[in-house]
Amino acid sequence: MPSPTGDPFLLTPGPLTTAIETKEAMLHDWGSRDAGFIETNARVRQRVLAIANAADTHVCVPMQGSGTFAVEATLGTLVPRQGKSLILINGAYGKRMAKILDYMNRAYVTLETPEDSAPDPDDVDAILADDGDISHVIMVHCETTSGILNPVEKISEICAGHGRSLIIDAMSAFGAIQIDAKKIRFDAVMASSNKCLEGVPGMGFSIIRKTSLEDCKGNAHSLSLDLFDQWQAMEANNQWRFTPPTHVIAAFAKALDLYEAEGGQPGRLARYAANCKILVDGMRDLGFKTLLPDQLQAPIIVTFHMAADPKFDFQRFYDGLKDKGFVIYPGKLTVADSFRIGCIGQLGETEMNGALEAVRQTLSEMGVTSGAPA
Ligand SMILES: Cc1ncc(COP(=O)(O)O)c(C=O)c1O
């Protein structure tokens, strides 16, 4: 099934399939001091804040690079050098934040739960009650390793009750799953231009409580990743300190137009939820089993157990789908053999049904009659 550009559809956690208009928005060159570019940049920052209903309390500080750059910049800027954090881990992206703090030599403890279970808010409550040194709780919203949705609202209430700061890696959920700064108290939410906002990759951003960021001068471990400095410079003249990802920002502005035209967060969530349902129902009909029960599944990316049939070979399955125009993703779980199929990006009913048809055909080519796991 061909996409408008002839490229395969990306049913992955990103980079994702983007709209043709978003790609076309990059067909120009801008100087970093170009007035039109500066205005676009300022508008993009405002629009991102509006998605989180955070314009009164927070600022949006963008960062060049992939999402991890924004995560590392946020942790380096906000977590005090002498502070202590609690990191909630149930997958690779929680673990990555621990690794980031290791690089910076900043103290932390972890609450680790299995990849198919969300952290228990009562456990977080007990840890915070017990350890008054913990200043920051750090968690992932949708842990893309499995696709699980973690309970940010409840954890945020607990953090607020104990007077601790909350930092949320919402990379794979932001824009589709609501985070409203008026309802969820957080010091920072990190996300990227790609993922659910459907821009092109190359830029992350952090939505940071202004009063917290004001206290962070000189705290960062790195010049290029210093979000206080990035913010101050951008507030002064709306320019980036170093070469801006001009094309990424232009594409992001167009992607935000399309996002708003789709009805913003509720509209985007509705399309992704419909995609997820088509996918999960169709795969279950073929015998496949999801890792997660439906109530823990975010409509972002779905992990399926590997089929037990000895004729099922993942590389052949992957290649067969790719030949038919659909790219999926290997699993990232440490506990079970699995693969993942994403529901996000410029994909709708037609593409999801096309992907299922490609799965059916590929199974039949391999002689596999059921996707059931062992
Ligand atoms: C939850 C989460 N955090 C962080 C990242 C890292 O983003 P990147 O690969 O763009 O550095 C990802 C990427 O998928 C993610 O899903």
Coordinates of C-alpha atoms and ligand atoms in Angstrom, one line a residue:
M1 CA 0.0 0.0 0.0
P2 CA 1.9 3.1 -1.1
S3 CA 2.0 6.3 0.9
P4 CA 1.7 9.7 -1.0
T5 CA 5.5 9.8 -1.2
G6 CA 6.0 6.2 -2.0
D7 CA 7.8 5.7 1.4
P8 CA 6.6 2.9 3.7
F9 CA 4.3 3.9 6.6
L10 CA 6.2 4.0 9.9
L11 CA 4.3 2.2 12.6
T12 CA 7.0 2.9 15.1
P13 CA 7.7 5.0 18.1
G14 CA 9.4 7.6 15.9
P15 CA 10.6 8.9 13.6
L16 CA 7.0 8.8 12.3
T17 CA 5.1 9.2 9.1
T18 CA 4.4 12.9 8.7
A19 CA 1.8 14.8 6.6
I20 CA 2.8 15.9 3.1
E21 CA 2.2 19.6 4.1
T22 CA 4.6 19.2 7.1
K23 CA 7.3 17.9 4.7
E24 CA 6.6 20.7 2.2
A25 CA 7.0 23.3 4.9
M26 CA 10.7 22.6 4.8
L27 CA 11.2 23.7 1.2
H28 CA 12.8 27.0 2.2
D29 CA 16.0 28.3 3.8
W30 CA 15.8 30.7 6.7
G31 CA 18.6 32.7 8.4
S32 CA 18.5 32.4 12.2
R33 CA 17.8 36.2 12.4
D34 CA 15.2 36.2 9.7
A35 CA 12.2 38.1 11.2
G36 CA 9.7 35.5 9.8
F37 CA 11.7 32.6 11.4
I38 CA 11.9 34.5 14.8
E39 CA 8.2 35.0 14.8
T40 CA 7.5 31.3 13.9
N41 CA 9.8 30.3 16.7
A42 CA 8.1 32.5 19.3
R43 CA 4.6 31.2 18.1
V44 CA 5.7 27.6 18.3
R45 CA 6.8 28.1 21.9
Q46 CA 3.5 29.7 22.8
R47 CA 1.4 27.0 21.1
V48 CA 3.3 24.2 22.8
L49 CA 2.6 25.9 26.2
A50 CA -1.1 26.2 25.3
I51 CA -1.3 22.4 24.6
A52 CA -0.4 21.9 28.3
N53 CA -2.6 24.8 29.4
A54 CA 0.6 26.1 31.0
A55 CA 1.0 29.7 29.6
D56 CA 0.4 31.3 33.0
T57 CA 2.8 29.2 35.0
H58 CA 5.4 27.6 32.7
V59 CA 7.8 28.5 29.8
C60 CA 8.6 26.4 26.8
V61 CA 12.4 26.0 26.3
P62 CA 13.3 24.1 23.1
M63 CA 16.5 22.1 22.6
Q64 CA 18.2 21.0 19.4
G65 CA 18.6 17.2 18.9
S66 CA 16.5 14.1 19.6
G67 CA 14.3 13.8 22.6
T68 CA 17.0 12.5 24.9
F69 CA 18.8 15.8 24.5
A70 CA 15.8 17.6 26.0
V71 CA 15.6 15.0 28.8
E72 CA 19.3 15.4 29.6
A73 CA 19.1 19.2 29.4
T74 CA 16.1 19.3 31.7
L75 CA 17.5 17.0 34.3
G76 CA 20.9 18.8 34.2
T77 CA 19.3 22.2 34.5
L78 CA 16.6 21.4 37.2
V79 CA 17.9 18.7 39.4
P80 CA 20.1 20.4 42.0
R81 CA 23.8 19.2 42.0
Q82 CA 23.4 18.3 45.7
G83 CA 19.8 17.1 45.5
K84 CA 18.4 13.6 45.5
S85 CA 15.9 12.3 43.1
L86 CA 13.5 9.3 43.0
I87 CA 13.2 7.8 39.5
L88 CA 10.2 5.6 38.7
I89 CA 11.4 2.9 36.3
N90 CA 9.3 0.4 34.4
G91 CA 11.2 0.3 31.1
A92 CA 14.2 1.6 29.1
Y93 CA 13.3 5.3 29.2
G94 CA 13.2 5.4 33.0
K95 CA 16.5 3.5 33.1
R96 CA 17.9 6.1 30.6
M97 CA 17.1 8.9 33.0
A98 CA 19.0 7.0 35.8
K99 CA 22.0 6.7 33.4
I100 CA 21.8 10.4 32.6
L101 CA 22.0 11.2 36.4
D102 CA 24.9 8.8 36.6
Y103 CA 26.8 10.7 34.0
M104 CA 26.2 13.9 36.0
N105 CA 27.0 12.3 39.3
R106 CA 23.7 13.3 40.8
A107 CA 22.2 11.2 43.6
Y108 CA 19.0 9.2 43.1
V109 CA 17.1 6.2 44.3
T110 CA 14.8 4.2 42.1
L111 CA 11.4 2.5 42.4
E112 CA 11.5 -0.2 39.8
T113 CA 8.4 -2.2 38.7
P114 CA 8.1 -4.8 36.0
E115 CA 7.7 -3.6 32.4
D116 CA 4.1 -4.6 32.4
S117 CA 3.1 -2.9 35.7
A118 CA 2.6 0.7 36.6
P119 CA 4.3 2.1 39.7
D120 CA 2.0 2.0 42.8
P121 CA 1.3 5.6 44.0
D122 CA 1.2 4.3 47.6
D123 CA 4.8 3.1 47.2
V124 CA 5.8 6.5 46.0
D125 CA 4.0 8.1 49.0
A126 CA 5.8 5.8 51.4
I127 CA 9.3 6.5 49.9
L128 CA 8.7 10.3 50.0
A129 CA 7.4 10.1 53.6
D130 CA 10.4 8.2 54.6
D131 CA 13.1 10.2 52.8
G132 CA 13.0 13.9 53.2
D133 CA 16.1 14.4 51.1
I134 CA 14.3 13.5 47.9
S135 CA 13.7 16.8 46.1
H136 CA 12.6 15.5 42.7
V137 CA 10.5 12.7 41.4
I138 CA 11.2 11.7 37.8
M139 CA 8.9 9.5 35.8
V140 CA 7.8 8.6 32.2
H141 CA 4.2 9.2 31.1
C142 CA 3.8 6.5 28.4
E143 CA 6.8 4.1 28.8
T144 CA 7.4 3.4 25.1
T145 CA 9.3 0.2 26.0
S146 CA 6.0 -1.5 26.5
G147 CA 3.4 1.1 25.7
I148 CA 2.2 1.3 29.3
L149 CA 0.5 4.4 30.6
N150 CA 1.8 5.5 34.0
P151 CA -0.4 7.2 36.6
V152 CA 1.0 10.8 36.3
E153 CA -2.1 12.4 38.0
K154 CA -1.9 10.3 41.1
I155 CA 1.9 10.6 41.4
S156 CA 1.6 14.4 40.9
E157 CA -0.9 14.6 43.8
I158 CA 1.5 12.7 46.0
C159 CA 4.5 14.8 45.0
A160 CA 2.5 18.0 45.7
G161 CA 1.3 16.6 49.1
H162 CA 4.9 16.1 50.1
G163 CA 6.1 19.4 48.5
R164 CA 8.4 17.7 46.0
S165 CA 9.0 18.5 42.4
L166 CA 7.8 16.3 39.6
I167 CA 9.6 15.9 36.2
I168 CA 7.7 14.0 33.5
D169 CA 9.2 12.5 30.4
A170 CA 6.1 12.7 28.2
M171 CA 8.0 12.2 24.9
S172 CA 5.8 9.6 23.4
A173 CA 2.4 10.9 24.8
F174 CA 2.5 14.6 24.7
G175 CA -0.2 16.1 22.5
A176 CA -2.3 13.0 22.5
I177 CA -2.7 12.2 26.2
Q178 CA -3.7 15.2 28.2
I179 CA -1.3 16.9 30.6
D180 CA -3.0 20.0 31.9
A181 CA -0.8 22.2 34.1
K182 CA -3.9 23.4 35.9
K183 CA -4.8 19.9 36.9
I184 CA -1.4 18.1 37.2
R185 CA 1.3 19.9 39.2
F186 CA 4.6 19.4 37.5
D187 CA 7.9 21.3 37.3
A188 CA 8.8 20.0 33.9
V189 CA 7.3 18.0 31.1
M190 CA 9.6 17.0 28.2
A191 CA 8.6 16.0 24.7
S192 CA 9.6 16.4 21.1
S193 CA 8.6 17.8 17.8
N194 CA 8.1 14.3 16.4
K195 CA 5.9 11.7 18.1
C196 CA 2.3 12.7 18.7
L197 CA 2.6 16.3 17.4
E198 CA 3.7 14.8 14.1
G199 CA 6.5 17.2 13.3
V200 CA 9.8 16.0 11.9
P201 CA 12.5 14.8 14.4
G202 CA 15.3 17.1 15.4
M203 CA 14.1 19.1 18.3
G204 CA 12.8 18.5 21.8
F205 CA 11.4 20.9 24.3
S206 CA 10.7 21.2 28.0
I207 CA 7.8 22.9 29.6
I208 CA 9.2 24.2 32.8
R209 CA 7.7 26.0 35.8
K210 CA 9.0 29.6 35.5
T211 CA 9.6 30.1 39.2
S212 CA 11.6 26.8 39.3
L213 CA 13.7 27.7 36.3
E214 CA 14.5 31.1 37.6
D215 CA 16.4 29.4 40.5
C216 CA 18.5 27.3 38.1
K217 CA 21.2 29.7 37.0
G218 CA 24.6 28.0 37.0
N219 CA 23.2 24.5 37.9
A220 CA 23.6 22.8 34.5
H221 CA 26.6 20.5 33.9
S222 CA 26.8 21.5 30.2
L223 CA 26.8 24.7 28.3
S224 CA 24.9 23.4 25.2
L225 CA 22.3 21.6 27.5
D226 CA 21.8 24.5 29.9
L227 CA 18.1 25.3 29.6
F228 CA 18.3 28.3 31.9
D229 CA 20.8 29.9 29.5
Q230 CA 18.8 28.8 26.5
W231 CA 15.7 30.3 28.0
Q232 CA 17.3 33.6 29.0
A233 CA 18.8 34.0 25.5
M234 CA 15.5 33.2 23.8
E235 CA 13.6 35.6 26.1
A236 CA 16.0 38.4 25.2
N237 CA 15.6 38.3 21.5
N238 CA 13.7 35.1 20.5
Q239 CA 16.8 33.8 18.9
W240 CA 18.5 30.5 19.6
R241 CA 22.0 30.6 21.2
F242 CA 23.4 28.3 18.6
T243 CA 22.4 27.3 15.1
P244 CA 18.6 26.7 15.2
P245 CA 17.0 23.7 13.5
T246 CA 15.2 26.1 11.2
H247 CA 13.6 23.5 9.0
V248 CA 12.4 21.4 11.9
I249 CA 10.7 24.4 13.5
A250 CA 9.1 25.4 10.2
A251 CA 7.8 21.8 9.8
F252 CA 6.7 21.9 13.5
A253 CA 4.7 25.1 12.9
K254 CA 2.8 23.4 10.1
A255 CA 2.3 20.2 12.1
L256 CA 0.8 22.3 14.9
D257 CA -1.6 23.9 12.3
L258 CA -2.7 20.4 11.4
Y259 CA -3.0 19.4 15.0
E260 CA -5.2 22.3 15.8
A261 CA -7.3 21.6 12.7
E262 CA -7.8 18.0 13.9
G263 CA -9.2 19.3 17.2
G264 CA -6.0 19.5 19.3
Q265 CA -5.4 16.9 22.0
P266 CA -9.0 15.4 22.0
G267 CA -9.0 15.0 18.2
R268 CA -5.5 13.5 18.1
L269 CA -6.3 11.1 20.9
A270 CA -9.5 10.0 19.2
R271 CA -7.7 9.1 16.0
Y272 CA -4.9 7.3 17.9
A273 CA -7.4 5.4 20.1
A274 CA -9.3 4.3 16.9
N275 CA -6.0 3.2 15.3
C276 CA -5.1 1.3 18.5
K277 CA -8.4 -0.5 18.6
I278 CA -8.3 -1.5 14.9
L279 CA -4.7 -2.8 15.5
V280 CA -5.4 -4.7 18.7
D281 CA -8.7 -6.3 17.6
G282 CA -7.2 -7.3 14.2
M283 CA -4.0 -8.8 15.7
R284 CA -6.0 -10.7 18.3
D285 CA -8.2 -12.1 15.5
L286 CA -4.9 -13.5 14.1
G287 CA -4.0 -15.1 17.4
F288 CA -1.5 -12.5 18.6
K289 CA -1.5 -11.5 22.3
T290 CA -0.7 -8.1 23.7
L291 CA 1.7 -7.8 26.5
L292 CA -0.6 -5.4 28.4
P293 CA -4.2 -5.6 29.5
D294 CA -6.3 -3.0 27.8
Q295 CA -6.7 -0.8 30.9
L296 CA -2.9 -0.3 31.1
Q297 CA -2.4 0.2 27.3
A298 CA -1.8 3.7 26.0
P299 CA -3.0 4.2 22.4
I300 CA 0.6 5.0 21.3
I301 CA 2.4 1.8 20.7
V302 CA 1.4 -1.8 21.3
T303 CA 3.7 -4.6 22.4
F304 CA 2.8 -8.1 21.1
H305 CA 4.3 -11.4 22.2
M306 CA 6.3 -13.2 19.6
A307 CA 4.3 -16.0 17.9
A308 CA 5.2 -19.4 19.0
D309 CA 4.8 -21.2 15.7
P310 CA 8.3 -22.4 14.6
K311 CA 7.6 -21.1 11.1
F312 CA 7.3 -17.6 12.5
D313 CA 10.6 -15.8 11.9
F314 CA 10.6 -12.1 13.1
Q315 CA 13.1 -10.9 10.4
R316 CA 11.0 -12.5 7.6
F317 CA 7.9 -11.0 9.2
Y318 CA 9.5 -7.5 9.4
D319 CA 10.8 -7.7 5.8
G320 CA 7.5 -9.0 4.5
L321 CA 5.7 -6.0 6.1
K322 CA 8.3 -3.6 4.9
D323 CA 7.9 -4.9 1.3
K324 CA 4.2 -4.2 1.6
G325 CA 4.8 -0.7 2.8
F326 CA 4.7 -0.9 6.6
V327 CA 7.6 -0.6 9.0
I328 CA 7.2 -2.0 12.5
Y329 CA 9.6 -2.1 15.5
P330 CA 11.4 -4.9 17.3
G331 CA 10.6 -5.3 21.0
K332 CA 12.6 -3.6 23.7
L333 CA 11.4 -5.7 26.7
T334 CA 14.0 -7.4 28.8
V335 CA 11.5 -10.0 30.1
A336 CA 9.8 -11.4 27.0
D337 CA 10.4 -11.9 23.3
S338 CA 8.2 -9.3 21.6
F339 CA 7.7 -6.8 18.8
R340 CA 5.9 -3.4 18.7
I341 CA 3.5 -1.7 16.3
G342 CA 2.8 2.0 16.7
C343 CA -0.5 3.8 16.3
I344 CA 0.8 7.3 16.1
G345 CA 1.9 9.6 13.2
Q346 CA -0.1 10.4 10.0
L347 CA -2.0 7.1 10.1
G348 CA -5.7 6.4 10.2
E349 CA -8.2 3.7 9.6
T350 CA -7.1 3.0 6.0
E351 CA -3.4 2.6 7.0
M352 CA -4.2 0.5 10.1
N353 CA -6.4 -1.9 8.0
G354 CA -3.7 -1.9 5.3
A355 CA -1.1 -2.9 7.9
L356 CA -3.4 -5.7 9.2
E357 CA -3.8 -7.0 5.7
A358 CA 0.0 -6.9 5.2
V359 CA 0.3 -8.9 8.5
R360 CA -2.2 -11.5 7.2
Q361 CA -0.5 -11.9 3.9
T362 CA 3.0 -12.1 5.5
L363 CA 1.9 -14.8 7.9
S364 CA 0.4 -16.8 5.1
E365 CA 3.6 -16.4 3.0
M366 CA 5.5 -17.9 6.0
G367 CA 2.9 -20.7 6.5
V368 CA 2.0 -19.4 10.0
T369 CA -1.6 -20.1 10.9
S370 CA -1.7 -18.4 14.3
G371 CA 0.1 -15.6 16.0
A372 CA -0.5 -17.2 19.4
P373 CA 2.5 -17.0 21.8
A374 CA 3.9 -20.0 23.7
Ligands
LIG1 C1 9.4 8.0 26.6 C2 10.6 8.3 25.8 N1 11.6 9.0 26.3 C3 12.6 9.4 25.6 C4 12.8 9.0 24.3 C5 14.0 9.4 23.6 O1 13.8 10.1 22.5 P1 14.9 10.1 21.3 O2 15.0 8.7 20.8 O3 14.3 11.0 20.4 O4 16.2 10.6 21.9 C6 11.8 8.2 23.7 C7 11.9 7.8 22.3 O5 11.1 7.0 21.8 C8 10.7 7.9 24.5 O6 9.7 7.2 23.9

